[in-house]
């Protein structure tokens, strides 16, 4: 089975390369060969390689910058996935695509299910939601995985930022009133591989939208404390602050725990706790 993956050097793309390359015939493409700012161009890649599965791990992920580049975010996160979904449909390939907890406004007090009302508060979330809708309209044979607070040993992310700050000798101020589920890109990649195994067994009843995060929730403050504990930086003082004290161009949802029970029901898959995942990531650094 041939798998074409968009986005090789991102957090998720790198993890997918680790878990898929030894098991499947894979081709990873990234910029400049892949240019999602030209949505029509993605069709050629699918037509040339003729994969059974296409994984789109590429995206515009700069949440704050998106507020000043709404058109670019929309092209990369919505128009390009739409074009890709049409190309997959035409070629008979299944599309695996990723979305975000930021499609929710964060006002819930219980974990969001896949059918919960969406209401993104910023341009990034709006562009990713438009991508979900466009993919689902263009093909029936898709799997969209909504994930959250992604981190890994590569790329830019909260975990690596905290570890850099640890050496400053200064107290670190971290937002304590936003709650979500930190998710290790390696675990998301492994779940993707397990889903591919199911798709490979010709099951046709599992297409659709799924929530996929490491289990459990915490705040950014709680996550920072755990990072410093695991990295043996207990000396670092982590001061809790409010969202108001840390204004950002894109408003952040306060609560985005995702209910992942559909993933367990349909695929029999569950993810480890966020603490377990974080420990593995920090060990790998
Ligand atoms: N990061 C998070 O906290 C988070 C949370 C929830 C959901 N997600 C979703 O999870 C998925 C993976 O995210 P990630 O954190 O792995 O992203 P990432 O590390 O930012 O990687 C994104 C990838 O997309 C590529 N890309 C960006 N613009 C492109 C363009 N115009 N043409 C071609 N490729 C382009 C990047 O290439 P360059 O590096 O060369 O630009 C990079 O390889 C995305 O769908 C994202 O929306 C992420």
Tab-separated table of C-alpha atoms and ligand atoms in Angstrom:
chain	number	residue	atom	x	y	z
A	1	UNK	CA	0.000	0.000	0.000
A	2	UNK	CA	1.352	3.419	-0.988
A	3	UNK	CA	0.997	6.355	1.396
A	4	UNK	CA	1.625	9.959	0.390
A	5	UNK	CA	2.281	12.342	3.287
A	6	UNK	CA	2.160	16.136	3.030
A	7	UNK	CA	4.433	17.853	5.560
A	8	UNK	CA	7.632	15.998	6.469
A	9	UNK	CA	9.433	18.418	8.733
A	10	UNK	CA	6.622	19.554	11.040
A	11	UNK	CA	6.023	18.062	14.486
A	12	UNK	CA	3.495	15.516	13.274
A	13	UNK	CA	5.147	14.930	9.884
A	14	UNK	CA	8.446	13.977	11.577
A	15	UNK	CA	6.629	11.586	13.913
A	16	UNK	CA	4.746	10.021	11.001
A	17	UNK	CA	8.040	9.494	9.185
A	18	UNK	CA	9.322	7.542	12.206
A	19	UNK	CA	6.295	5.269	12.570
A	20	UNK	CA	5.307	4.683	8.949
A	21	UNK	CA	8.446	4.488	6.844
A	22	UNK	CA	9.548	0.994	7.867
A	23	UNK	CA	6.089	-0.507	7.432
A	24	UNK	CA	4.658	1.061	4.268
A	25	UNK	CA	5.793	2.366	0.913
A	26	UNK	CA	5.734	6.065	1.764
A	27	UNK	CA	6.514	9.307	0.079
A	28	UNK	CA	6.821	12.502	2.159
A	29	UNK	CA	6.718	15.902	0.523
A	30	UNK	CA	7.300	19.340	1.927
A	31	UNK	CA	8.039	22.856	0.777
A	32	UNK	CA	9.146	23.885	-1.815
A	33	UNK	CA	8.049	20.753	-3.733
A	34	UNK	CA	4.694	21.043	-1.979
A	35	UNK	CA	3.081	24.463	-2.082
A	36	UNK	CA	-0.289	24.615	-0.381
A	37	UNK	CA	-0.633	28.285	-1.254
A	38	UNK	CA	-1.479	26.987	-4.743
A	39	UNK	CA	-4.338	24.599	-3.881
A	40	UNK	CA	-4.750	23.315	-7.461
A	41	UNK	CA	-1.157	22.058	-7.428
A	42	UNK	CA	-1.868	19.298	-4.884
A	43	UNK	CA	-3.795	17.257	-7.482
A	44	UNK	CA	-0.615	16.625	-9.482
A	45	UNK	CA	1.102	15.012	-6.486
A	46	UNK	CA	-1.799	12.615	-5.980
A	47	UNK	CA	-2.055	11.848	-9.713
A	48	UNK	CA	1.672	11.194	-10.018
A	49	UNK	CA	2.109	8.948	-6.981
A	50	UNK	CA	-1.336	7.257	-7.009
A	51	UNK	CA	-1.406	6.407	-3.282
A	52	UNK	CA	-4.070	4.391	-1.450
A	53	UNK	CA	-3.899	6.850	1.442
A	54	UNK	CA	-2.942	10.526	1.599
A	55	UNK	CA	-2.081	12.067	4.976
A	56	UNK	CA	-2.166	15.830	5.254
A	57	UNK	CA	0.140	16.792	8.137
A	58	UNK	CA	0.890	20.213	6.612
A	59	UNK	CA	-0.968	23.284	7.791
A	60	UNK	CA	-0.733	26.968	8.609
A	61	UNK	CA	-0.279	26.680	12.392
A	62	UNK	CA	0.742	30.222	13.470
A	63	UNK	CA	-2.333	30.903	15.621
A	64	UNK	CA	-1.550	34.555	16.376
A	65	UNK	CA	-0.065	35.478	12.994
A	66	UNK	CA	-3.222	34.153	11.333
A	67	UNK	CA	-5.089	37.185	12.701
A	68	UNK	CA	-3.153	39.378	10.265
A	69	UNK	CA	-2.935	36.794	7.443
A	70	UNK	CA	-6.503	35.462	7.276
A	71	UNK	CA	-6.461	34.845	3.530
A	72	UNK	CA	-3.225	32.873	3.613
A	73	UNK	CA	-4.447	30.796	6.580
A	74	UNK	CA	-7.688	30.086	4.743
A	75	UNK	CA	-5.960	29.042	1.528
A	76	UNK	CA	-3.554	26.649	3.292
A	77	UNK	CA	-5.994	25.276	5.902
A	78	UNK	CA	-9.219	25.174	3.893
A	79	UNK	CA	-8.804	25.575	0.127
A	80	UNK	CA	-5.766	23.270	-0.170
A	81	UNK	CA	-7.376	20.440	1.887
A	82	UNK	CA	-10.519	20.845	-0.222
A	83	UNK	CA	-8.521	20.497	-3.414
A	84	UNK	CA	-6.690	17.523	-1.914
A	85	UNK	CA	-9.968	15.851	-0.917
A	86	UNK	CA	-11.281	16.200	-4.485
A	87	UNK	CA	-8.025	14.759	-5.833
A	88	UNK	CA	-8.204	11.823	-3.394
A	89	UNK	CA	-11.806	11.145	-4.322
A	90	UNK	CA	-10.908	11.162	-8.008
A	91	UNK	CA	-7.948	8.803	-7.432
A	92	UNK	CA	-9.850	6.465	-5.065
A	93	UNK	CA	-7.542	7.338	-2.160
A	94	UNK	CA	-8.554	7.816	1.475
A	95	UNK	CA	-7.623	11.192	2.992
A	96	UNK	CA	-6.436	11.473	6.596
A	97	UNK	CA	-6.512	15.099	7.703
A	98	UNK	CA	-5.969	16.882	11.060
A	99	UNK	CA	-7.885	19.617	12.788
A	100	UNK	CA	-7.870	21.378	16.106
A	101	UNK	CA	-9.584	21.917	19.450
A	102	UNK	CA	-9.595	25.621	18.518
A	103	UNK	CA	-12.780	25.015	16.486
A	104	UNK	CA	-14.517	25.321	19.887
A	105	UNK	CA	-15.127	28.535	21.807
A	106	UNK	CA	-14.098	26.966	25.130
A	107	UNK	CA	-17.230	27.825	27.098
A	108	UNK	CA	-18.146	24.181	27.835
A	109	UNK	CA	-17.570	22.505	31.171
A	110	UNK	CA	-17.632	18.904	29.886
A	111	UNK	CA	-15.327	17.419	27.221
A	112	UNK	CA	-16.467	18.259	23.675
A	113	UNK	CA	-17.779	15.406	21.529
A	114	UNK	CA	-17.483	15.386	17.724
A	115	UNK	CA	-21.090	16.576	17.448
A	116	UNK	CA	-20.726	19.506	19.869
A	117	UNK	CA	-21.403	22.957	18.431
A	118	UNK	CA	-18.355	24.612	16.896
A	119	UNK	CA	-17.630	28.336	17.259
A	120	UNK	CA	-13.956	29.195	16.695
A	121	UNK	CA	-12.791	32.388	18.361
A	122	UNK	CA	-9.898	33.188	16.000
A	123	UNK	CA	-8.856	33.078	12.360
A	124	UNK	CA	-6.767	29.897	12.731
A	125	UNK	CA	-9.701	27.968	14.241
A	126	UNK	CA	-12.039	29.369	11.581
A	127	UNK	CA	-9.691	28.317	8.779
A	128	UNK	CA	-9.291	24.801	10.205
A	129	UNK	CA	-13.068	24.460	10.613
A	130	UNK	CA	-13.558	25.572	7.003
A	131	UNK	CA	-11.036	22.859	6.044
A	132	UNK	CA	-13.010	20.182	7.923
A	133	UNK	CA	-16.233	21.205	6.187
A	134	UNK	CA	-14.585	21.388	2.762
A	135	UNK	CA	-12.966	17.937	3.103
A	136	UNK	CA	-16.237	16.339	4.230
A	137	UNK	CA	-18.066	17.931	1.276
A	138	UNK	CA	-15.503	16.829	-1.295
A	139	UNK	CA	-15.164	13.140	-0.404
A	140	UNK	CA	-16.840	10.502	1.730
A	141	UNK	CA	-13.650	8.527	2.273
A	142	UNK	CA	-11.908	10.733	4.829
A	143	UNK	CA	-10.759	10.536	8.426
A	144	UNK	CA	-10.363	13.870	10.198
A	145	UNK	CA	-8.546	13.765	13.529
A	146	UNK	CA	-9.081	16.782	15.769
A	147	UNK	CA	-6.205	17.064	18.199
A	148	UNK	CA	-4.921	19.637	20.707
A	149	UNK	CA	-1.870	21.283	22.291
A	150	UNK	CA	0.548	19.288	20.114
A	151	UNK	CA	4.229	19.045	21.075
A	152	UNK	CA	7.227	16.924	20.151
A	153	UNK	CA	10.992	16.885	20.344
A	154	UNK	CA	11.177	18.719	16.996
A	155	UNK	CA	9.823	22.094	15.962
A	156	UNK	CA	8.553	24.956	18.081
A	157	UNK	CA	6.200	24.183	20.923
A	158	UNK	CA	5.364	24.980	24.535
A	159	UNK	CA	7.485	22.163	25.998
A	160	UNK	CA	10.635	23.345	24.252
A	161	UNK	CA	9.924	26.989	25.085
A	162	UNK	CA	9.598	26.121	28.805
A	163	UNK	CA	12.849	24.150	28.772
A	164	UNK	CA	14.668	27.134	27.237
A	165	UNK	CA	13.220	29.437	29.913
A	166	UNK	CA	14.387	27.066	32.673
A	167	UNK	CA	17.955	28.288	32.358
A	168	UNK	CA	17.074	31.981	32.665
A	169	UNK	CA	16.993	31.872	36.476
A	170	UNK	CA	13.825	33.983	36.398
A	171	UNK	CA	10.319	33.005	37.582
A	172	UNK	CA	8.179	31.857	34.657
A	173	UNK	CA	4.662	33.308	34.393
A	174	UNK	CA	2.215	30.875	32.788
A	175	UNK	CA	-1.509	31.057	32.066
A	176	UNK	CA	-3.483	28.937	34.534
A	177	UNK	CA	-7.066	29.469	33.352
A	178	UNK	CA	-6.912	27.686	29.991
A	179	UNK	CA	-7.461	23.954	30.198
A	180	UNK	CA	-6.840	21.339	27.509
A	181	UNK	CA	-5.122	18.046	26.725
A	182	UNK	CA	-1.446	18.249	25.757
A	183	UNK	CA	-0.813	15.697	23.009
A	184	UNK	CA	2.486	14.122	22.004
A	185	UNK	CA	2.909	14.088	18.223
A	186	UNK	CA	4.451	10.607	18.498
A	187	UNK	CA	1.229	9.253	20.041
A	188	UNK	CA	-0.900	10.954	17.388
A	189	UNK	CA	1.327	9.411	14.698
A	190	UNK	CA	0.951	5.946	16.280
A	191	UNK	CA	-2.830	6.320	16.360
A	192	UNK	CA	-2.726	7.353	12.707
A	193	UNK	CA	-0.753	4.176	11.927
A	194	UNK	CA	-3.320	2.060	13.801
A	195	UNK	CA	-6.125	3.715	11.838
A	196	UNK	CA	-4.277	2.945	8.612
A	197	UNK	CA	-4.099	-0.721	9.664
A	198	UNK	CA	-7.885	-0.728	10.051
A	199	UNK	CA	-8.380	1.049	6.707
A	200	UNK	CA	-6.022	-1.477	5.131
A	201	UNK	CA	-8.342	-4.266	6.262
A	202	UNK	CA	-10.931	-2.757	3.894
A	203	UNK	CA	-13.265	-1.549	6.622
A	204	UNK	CA	-15.466	1.063	4.990
A	205	UNK	CA	-17.578	1.944	8.046
A	206	UNK	CA	-15.065	4.056	9.914
A	207	UNK	CA	-14.782	7.256	7.893
A	208	UNK	CA	-15.597	10.546	9.597
A	209	UNK	CA	-14.482	12.928	12.309
A	210	UNK	CA	-12.676	11.847	15.498
A	211	UNK	CA	-11.236	13.503	18.578
A	212	UNK	CA	-7.701	12.329	19.410
A	213	UNK	CA	-5.695	13.636	22.349
A	214	UNK	CA	-3.624	12.163	25.137
A	215	UNK	CA	-5.971	11.465	28.018
A	216	UNK	CA	-6.506	13.803	30.961
A	217	UNK	CA	-6.441	17.575	31.110
A	218	UNK	CA	-4.339	20.303	32.624
A	219	UNK	CA	-3.708	24.033	32.295
A	220	UNK	CA	-0.661	25.569	30.623
A	221	UNK	CA	0.519	26.295	34.177
A	222	UNK	CA	0.044	22.645	35.204
A	223	UNK	CA	1.855	21.538	32.072
A	224	UNK	CA	4.776	23.878	32.792
A	225	UNK	CA	5.083	22.554	36.347
A	226	UNK	CA	5.163	18.971	35.085
A	227	UNK	CA	7.768	19.821	32.418
A	228	UNK	CA	10.092	21.323	35.034
A	229	UNK	CA	9.528	18.416	37.429
A	230	UNK	CA	10.303	15.810	34.759
A	231	UNK	CA	13.328	17.739	33.483
A	232	UNK	CA	14.705	18.015	37.047
A	233	UNK	CA	14.261	21.805	37.139
A	234	UNK	CA	12.257	21.882	40.399
A	235	UNK	CA	14.082	25.118	41.224
A	236	UNK	CA	12.107	27.040	38.578
A	237	UNK	CA	9.269	29.123	40.071
A	238	UNK	CA	6.138	28.875	37.929
A	239	UNK	CA	3.750	31.740	38.650
A	240	UNK	CA	0.105	31.227	37.659
A	241	UNK	CA	-1.376	34.131	35.706
A	242	UNK	CA	-4.723	34.738	34.010
A	243	UNK	CA	-5.475	34.949	30.294
A	244	UNK	CA	-6.107	38.679	30.808
A	245	UNK	CA	-2.567	39.100	32.092
A	246	UNK	CA	-1.183	37.446	28.925
A	247	UNK	CA	-3.064	39.026	26.028
A	248	UNK	CA	-2.533	37.459	22.582
A	249	UNK	CA	-3.667	38.629	19.118
A	250	UNK	CA	-5.865	35.513	18.769
A	251	UNK	CA	-8.280	34.901	21.640
A	252	UNK	CA	-7.783	31.466	23.230
A	253	UNK	CA	-10.633	29.169	24.291
A	254	UNK	CA	-10.667	28.586	28.069
A	255	UNK	CA	-11.582	24.896	28.021
A	256	UNK	CA	-11.024	22.476	25.150
A	257	UNK	CA	-10.983	18.984	26.620
A	258	UNK	CA	-12.016	16.604	23.813
A	259	UNK	CA	-14.108	13.501	24.415
A	260	UNK	CA	-12.186	10.738	22.598
A	261	UNK	CA	-14.682	7.918	23.230
A	262	UNK	CA	-15.700	7.648	19.550
A	263	UNK	CA	-12.104	6.722	18.672
A	264	UNK	CA	-12.269	3.933	21.250
A	265	UNK	CA	-15.731	2.766	20.147
A	266	UNK	CA	-14.956	2.602	16.414
A	267	UNK	CA	-11.241	1.773	16.310
A	268	UNK	CA	-10.681	0.331	19.793
A	269	UNK	CA	-7.940	2.945	20.336
A	270	UNK	CA	-7.077	4.938	23.455
A	271	UNK	CA	-4.111	7.197	24.085
A	272	UNK	CA	-1.853	7.200	27.162
A	273	UNK	CA	-2.184	9.966	29.746
A	274	UNK	CA	-0.626	13.330	28.959
A	275	UNK	CA	1.794	12.898	31.894
A	276	UNK	CA	3.062	9.560	30.559
A	277	UNK	CA	3.429	11.043	27.065
A	278	UNK	CA	5.261	14.117	28.349
A	279	UNK	CA	7.710	11.947	30.294
A	280	UNK	CA	8.544	10.001	27.103
A	281	UNK	CA	9.031	13.210	25.140
A	282	UNK	CA	11.331	14.736	27.763
A	283	UNK	CA	13.312	11.490	27.997
A	284	UNK	CA	13.872	11.666	24.245
A	285	UNK	CA	15.329	15.200	24.346
B	1	LIG	N1	0.550	22.499	16.919
B	1	LIG	C1	-0.547	22.358	17.657
B	1	LIG	O1	-0.578	22.694	18.860
B	1	LIG	C2	-1.799	21.791	17.034
B	1	LIG	C3	-2.940	21.704	17.829
B	1	LIG	C4	-4.092	21.156	17.262
B	1	LIG	C5	-4.081	20.734	15.940
B	1	LIG	N2	-2.948	20.849	15.187
B	1	LIG	C6	-3.003	20.402	13.789
B	1	LIG	O2	-2.152	19.264	13.689
B	1	LIG	C7	-1.561	19.232	12.373
B	1	LIG	C8	-0.044	19.113	12.490
B	1	LIG	O3	0.442	20.261	13.195
B	1	LIG	P1	1.991	20.452	13.533
B	1	LIG	O4	2.073	21.041	14.896
B	1	LIG	O5	2.751	19.212	13.219
B	1	LIG	O6	2.363	21.574	12.480
B	1	LIG	P2	3.820	22.214	12.178
B	1	LIG	O7	4.845	21.611	13.073
B	1	LIG	O8	3.611	23.696	12.176
B	1	LIG	O9	4.102	21.712	10.695
B	1	LIG	C9	3.316	22.168	9.637
B	1	LIG	C10	3.907	21.666	8.344
B	1	LIG	O10	3.164	22.302	7.276
B	1	LIG	C11	4.090	22.810	6.332
B	1	LIG	N3	3.546	23.946	5.618
B	1	LIG	C12	3.168	25.147	6.122
B	1	LIG	N4	2.770	25.957	5.124
B	1	LIG	C13	2.907	25.248	3.980
B	1	LIG	C14	2.661	25.539	2.608
B	1	LIG	N5	2.209	26.725	2.199
B	1	LIG	N6	2.922	24.578	1.676
B	1	LIG	C15	3.402	23.382	2.071
B	1	LIG	N7	3.636	23.044	3.340
B	1	LIG	C16	3.405	23.974	4.294
B	1	LIG	C17	5.293	23.193	7.176
B	1	LIG	O11	6.412	23.353	6.357
B	1	LIG	P3	7.508	24.470	6.761
B	1	LIG	O12	7.999	24.080	8.115
B	1	LIG	O13	8.499	24.375	5.675
B	1	LIG	O14	6.740	25.782	6.810
B	1	LIG	C18	5.376	21.999	8.127
B	1	LIG	O15	6.011	20.908	7.527
B	1	LIG	C19	-2.047	20.487	11.669
B	1	LIG	O16	-3.174	20.188	10.891
B	1	LIG	C20	-2.462	21.407	12.805
B	1	LIG	O17	-3.442	22.346	12.401
B	1	LIG	C21	-1.809	21.361	15.712
